[in-house]
Amino acid sequence: MNLVEVHKLHKHYGSNHILKGVNLDVKMGDVKAILGPSGSGKSTLLRLIALLEPIDQGSIRVDGIVLARNEDGHRKRHHEKDLAILRRGIGMVFQKFNLFPHLNAIDNVALALTTVKKIDHRNALDRSAEMLKRVGLSDRMSFFPSELSGGQQQRVAIARALVLEPKLMLFDEPTSALDPELVREVLNVIEQLAADGMTMLIVTHEVGFARKIANEVVMFDEGEIVETGTPEEIFTNAQHPRTRKFLEHVL
Amino acid sequence: MDIFLNAIFSVAYLKGAGISVALATLCQVLAVILGFFLTLMRVSKNKILSAISGIYIWFFRAIPALLLLMIFWFSIPEIFPLFRQHWYSPFIAAMLGFAVLEAAYMAEILRAALISVDEGQPLAARALGMTPSQVMRKVTLPQLIRIAIPPTANEYIGMIKYTSLATVISLQELLTTAGNGVNKTFRYSEYYAAAGVYYLLMVSILMFVQSRIERKFAWISITSKESQKAKR
Ligand SMILES: Nc1ncnc2c1ncn2[C@@H]1O[C@H](COP(=O)(O)OP(=O)(O)O)[C@@H](O)[C@H]1O
Ligand SMILES: [Mg+2]
């Protein structure tokens, strides 16, 4: 069963055509790695799948529900409040962590539980502590973001998304803002998630990592999917010249 | 010297200072509330609301405080009978006049603060499924407040001093009190110096309170707060 169906998706910013008819299906349990040069629209695609911005054309279905669709020029309006409810099922992790600086680690994780899920504070803290333990941060629960390393911040951000028990996790270059020695601790957490069967879309430049955990690699360039295949196919036998050119840069 | 000390410890001065602080505080609170709504209007997608707010800010930044005070005390009761009644005292007139004026400045301060909250913050909050009002209350506002505290404290301190303008509508605030003493005795230095001491004292207390509040917004854990203290 497809958890996500992206169909002929278009997005413009002003006169810039950013996404040019993207088609992408994600099945339950899929781990897809999205590769592509910077500025090609990868982050935009993730933000649209996370229902954070209106689409211009095409449709996105998540979990069987048509969440955003637009055919024959009619723009279907979604209310921010309805979208907010649908977004709970999708976790998103950003390149720059975007932790809430005014809350310590455990409150960062607990905030959505108390505000969005209306769980009482005590229970929320228990569950958040559990989640922080899972990402290896039991000893950092009362630390504020400014007191954590980049790798620790990103692990808190992952815990913050996971605590809502999403069906789908979206990672937008989760290790690109990290010092090299901190990359591994974050990738380990994501690898563990994959082993637990989480459905994930991961934008990354970490080729070795993509190769290890993805069941499919999606090559993205200039607002389009250029090529998809197993890691084996893409990394050893890319068909498209644009893929080969990109891989020469990152490998 | 006796006159100076007598003035400082007189009930009249204390009362005058009390009126100044009360007036400045009420004005500032009203201005922050009104300014916040002006800011929300200014940044809203609704062009009409945004324009109304823009015109308001433009207008009240252009009008001198003294002129506005005159308008609120003399012109408004002339035009609206409602304001000719007993309740409309110099204090109320000054409060409304200053609040309306200060709201324009607060709107600018709050708008600048709102813009400087990283756009990744509301984005992350929305991704967690928060509604727009939750995003504002739980994520944007605390960060906006932290940015806005120093300039707002600055405005508040300015407001304490601005209240002295209300002497022209014979509000019995601190400067008017000093003036009364001068008029009786023609001893300028003592009475005005005493007023100066009061202003110094009031502003010092405010600056102390400001630093306490800023420390609350340091966003570091207790342990590292203590270790920072230890370093000092
Ligand atoms: N909010 C926005 N407003 C205008 N242009 C944007 C916005 N977000 C992204 N873009 C533009 O869209 C293009 C694709 O950006 P992005 O999706 O971030 O690419 P990638 O993640 O692949 O580097 C870039 O040219 C970028 O400047
Ligand atoms: Mg990007």
Short mmCIF file of N, CA and C in Angstrom, two decimals, chain A residues 3 28-29 62-63 85-93 112-113 117 127 131 134 157-171 193 196-200, chain B residues 127-129:
data_model
loop_
_atom_site.label_atom_id
_atom_site.label_comp_id
_atom_site.label_asym_id
_atom_site.label_seq_id
_atom_site.Cartn_x
_atom_site.Cartn_y
_atom_site.Cartn_z
N LEU A 3 1.86 4.78 1.06
CA LEU A 3 1.61 5.73 2.15
C LEU A 3 1.55 7.15 1.59
N MET A 28 4.56 1.77 2.59
CA MET A 28 4.84 1.56 4.02
C MET A 28 6.18 0.84 4.15
N GLY A 29 7.04 1.35 5.02
CA GLY A 29 8.32 0.71 5.26
C GLY A 29 9.42 1.10 4.29
N VAL A 62 -1.52 11.44 1.31
CA VAL A 62 -0.80 10.78 2.39
C VAL A 62 -1.79 9.88 3.10
N ASP A 63 -1.45 8.60 3.23
CA ASP A 63 -2.29 7.67 3.97
C ASP A 63 -3.70 7.60 3.41
N ILE A 85 -3.95 19.30 11.79
CA ILE A 85 -4.29 17.96 12.29
C ILE A 85 -3.61 16.89 11.43
N LEU A 86 -3.64 17.08 10.11
CA LEU A 86 -3.04 16.08 9.21
C LEU A 86 -1.52 16.01 9.38
N ARG A 87 -0.93 17.14 9.73
CA ARG A 87 0.54 17.18 9.84
C ARG A 87 1.07 16.34 11.01
N ARG A 88 0.21 16.06 11.98
CA ARG A 88 0.68 15.27 13.13
C ARG A 88 1.18 13.90 12.71
N GLY A 89 0.66 13.40 11.60
CA GLY A 89 1.06 12.07 11.16
C GLY A 89 2.38 12.05 10.39
N ILE A 90 2.95 13.22 10.21
CA ILE A 90 4.18 13.34 9.43
C ILE A 90 5.22 14.05 10.28
N GLY A 91 6.37 13.41 10.46
CA GLY A 91 7.44 14.06 11.23
C GLY A 91 8.45 14.67 10.28
N MET A 92 8.94 15.86 10.63
CA MET A 92 9.94 16.48 9.76
C MET A 92 11.15 16.93 10.56
N VAL A 93 12.32 16.64 10.00
CA VAL A 93 13.58 17.01 10.63
C VAL A 93 14.33 17.92 9.66
N ALA A 112 4.74 19.48 21.74
CA ALA A 112 3.67 19.06 20.84
C ALA A 112 2.70 18.12 21.54
N LEU A 113 3.21 17.34 22.50
CA LEU A 113 2.32 16.43 23.23
C LEU A 113 1.30 17.22 24.05
N LYS A 117 -1.52 17.31 21.24
CA LYS A 117 -2.24 16.09 21.64
C LYS A 117 -2.95 16.24 22.98
N ARG A 127 6.87 10.51 28.55
CA ARG A 127 7.06 10.00 27.17
C ARG A 127 8.23 10.68 26.48
N MET A 131 11.63 9.05 24.94
CA MET A 131 12.08 9.30 23.57
C MET A 131 13.53 9.81 23.54
N ARG A 134 15.85 7.07 23.90
CA ARG A 134 15.99 6.31 22.66
C ARG A 134 17.04 6.91 21.73
N ALA A 157 15.82 16.98 17.97
CA ALA A 157 14.84 17.30 16.93
C ALA A 157 14.18 16.02 16.40
N ILE A 158 14.96 14.96 16.29
CA ILE A 158 14.39 13.68 15.83
C ILE A 158 13.42 13.14 16.88
N ALA A 159 13.81 13.23 18.15
CA ALA A 159 12.93 12.78 19.23
C ALA A 159 11.64 13.59 19.24
N ARG A 160 11.77 14.89 19.00
CA ARG A 160 10.60 15.78 18.99
C ARG A 160 9.60 15.36 17.92
N ALA A 161 10.13 14.94 16.76
CA ALA A 161 9.23 14.50 15.69
C ALA A 161 8.67 13.11 16.00
N LEU A 162 9.50 12.24 16.55
CA LEU A 162 9.07 10.85 16.78
C LEU A 162 8.02 10.71 17.87
N VAL A 163 8.02 11.62 18.83
CA VAL A 163 7.16 11.47 19.99
C VAL A 163 5.67 11.53 19.59
N LEU A 164 5.39 12.11 18.44
CA LEU A 164 4.00 12.14 17.97
C LEU A 164 3.62 10.86 17.22
N GLU A 165 4.54 9.92 17.17
CA GLU A 165 4.33 8.64 16.50
C GLU A 165 3.85 8.79 15.06
N PRO A 166 4.66 9.49 14.25
CA PRO A 166 4.26 9.71 12.86
C PRO A 166 4.36 8.43 12.04
N LYS A 167 3.58 8.39 10.96
CA LYS A 167 3.67 7.25 10.05
C LYS A 167 4.80 7.44 9.05
N LEU A 168 5.18 8.69 8.88
CA LEU A 168 6.18 9.03 7.87
C LEU A 168 7.16 10.02 8.48
N MET A 169 8.44 9.78 8.24
CA MET A 169 9.45 10.76 8.68
C MET A 169 10.14 11.35 7.46
N LEU A 170 10.27 12.68 7.47
CA LEU A 170 10.95 13.38 6.40
C LEU A 170 12.22 14.00 6.98
N PHE A 171 13.35 13.71 6.35
CA PHE A 171 14.62 14.28 6.82
C PHE A 171 15.20 15.15 5.71
N LEU A 193 16.10 3.73 13.28
CA LEU A 193 14.70 3.94 12.88
C LEU A 193 14.35 3.08 11.67
N ASP A 196 13.81 -0.33 12.59
CA ASP A 196 12.52 -0.52 13.26
C ASP A 196 11.34 -0.46 12.29
N GLY A 197 11.64 -0.19 11.02
CA GLY A 197 10.58 -0.24 10.01
C GLY A 197 9.89 1.08 9.72
N MET A 198 10.47 2.19 10.18
CA MET A 198 9.87 3.50 9.91
C MET A 198 9.93 3.83 8.41
N THR A 199 8.86 4.39 7.90
CA THR A 199 8.84 4.86 6.52
C THR A 199 9.50 6.23 6.47
N MET A 200 10.47 6.37 5.56
CA MET A 200 11.24 7.62 5.59
C MET A 200 11.61 8.11 4.20
N ALA B 127 5.05 22.08 11.53
CA ALA B 127 5.30 20.69 11.15
C ALA B 127 4.87 19.73 12.25
N LEU B 128 4.87 20.21 13.50
CA LEU B 128 4.43 19.36 14.61
C LEU B 128 2.91 19.32 14.74
N GLY B 129 2.24 20.09 13.91
CA GLY B 129 0.77 20.07 13.94
C GLY B 129 0.15 21.14 14.81
#
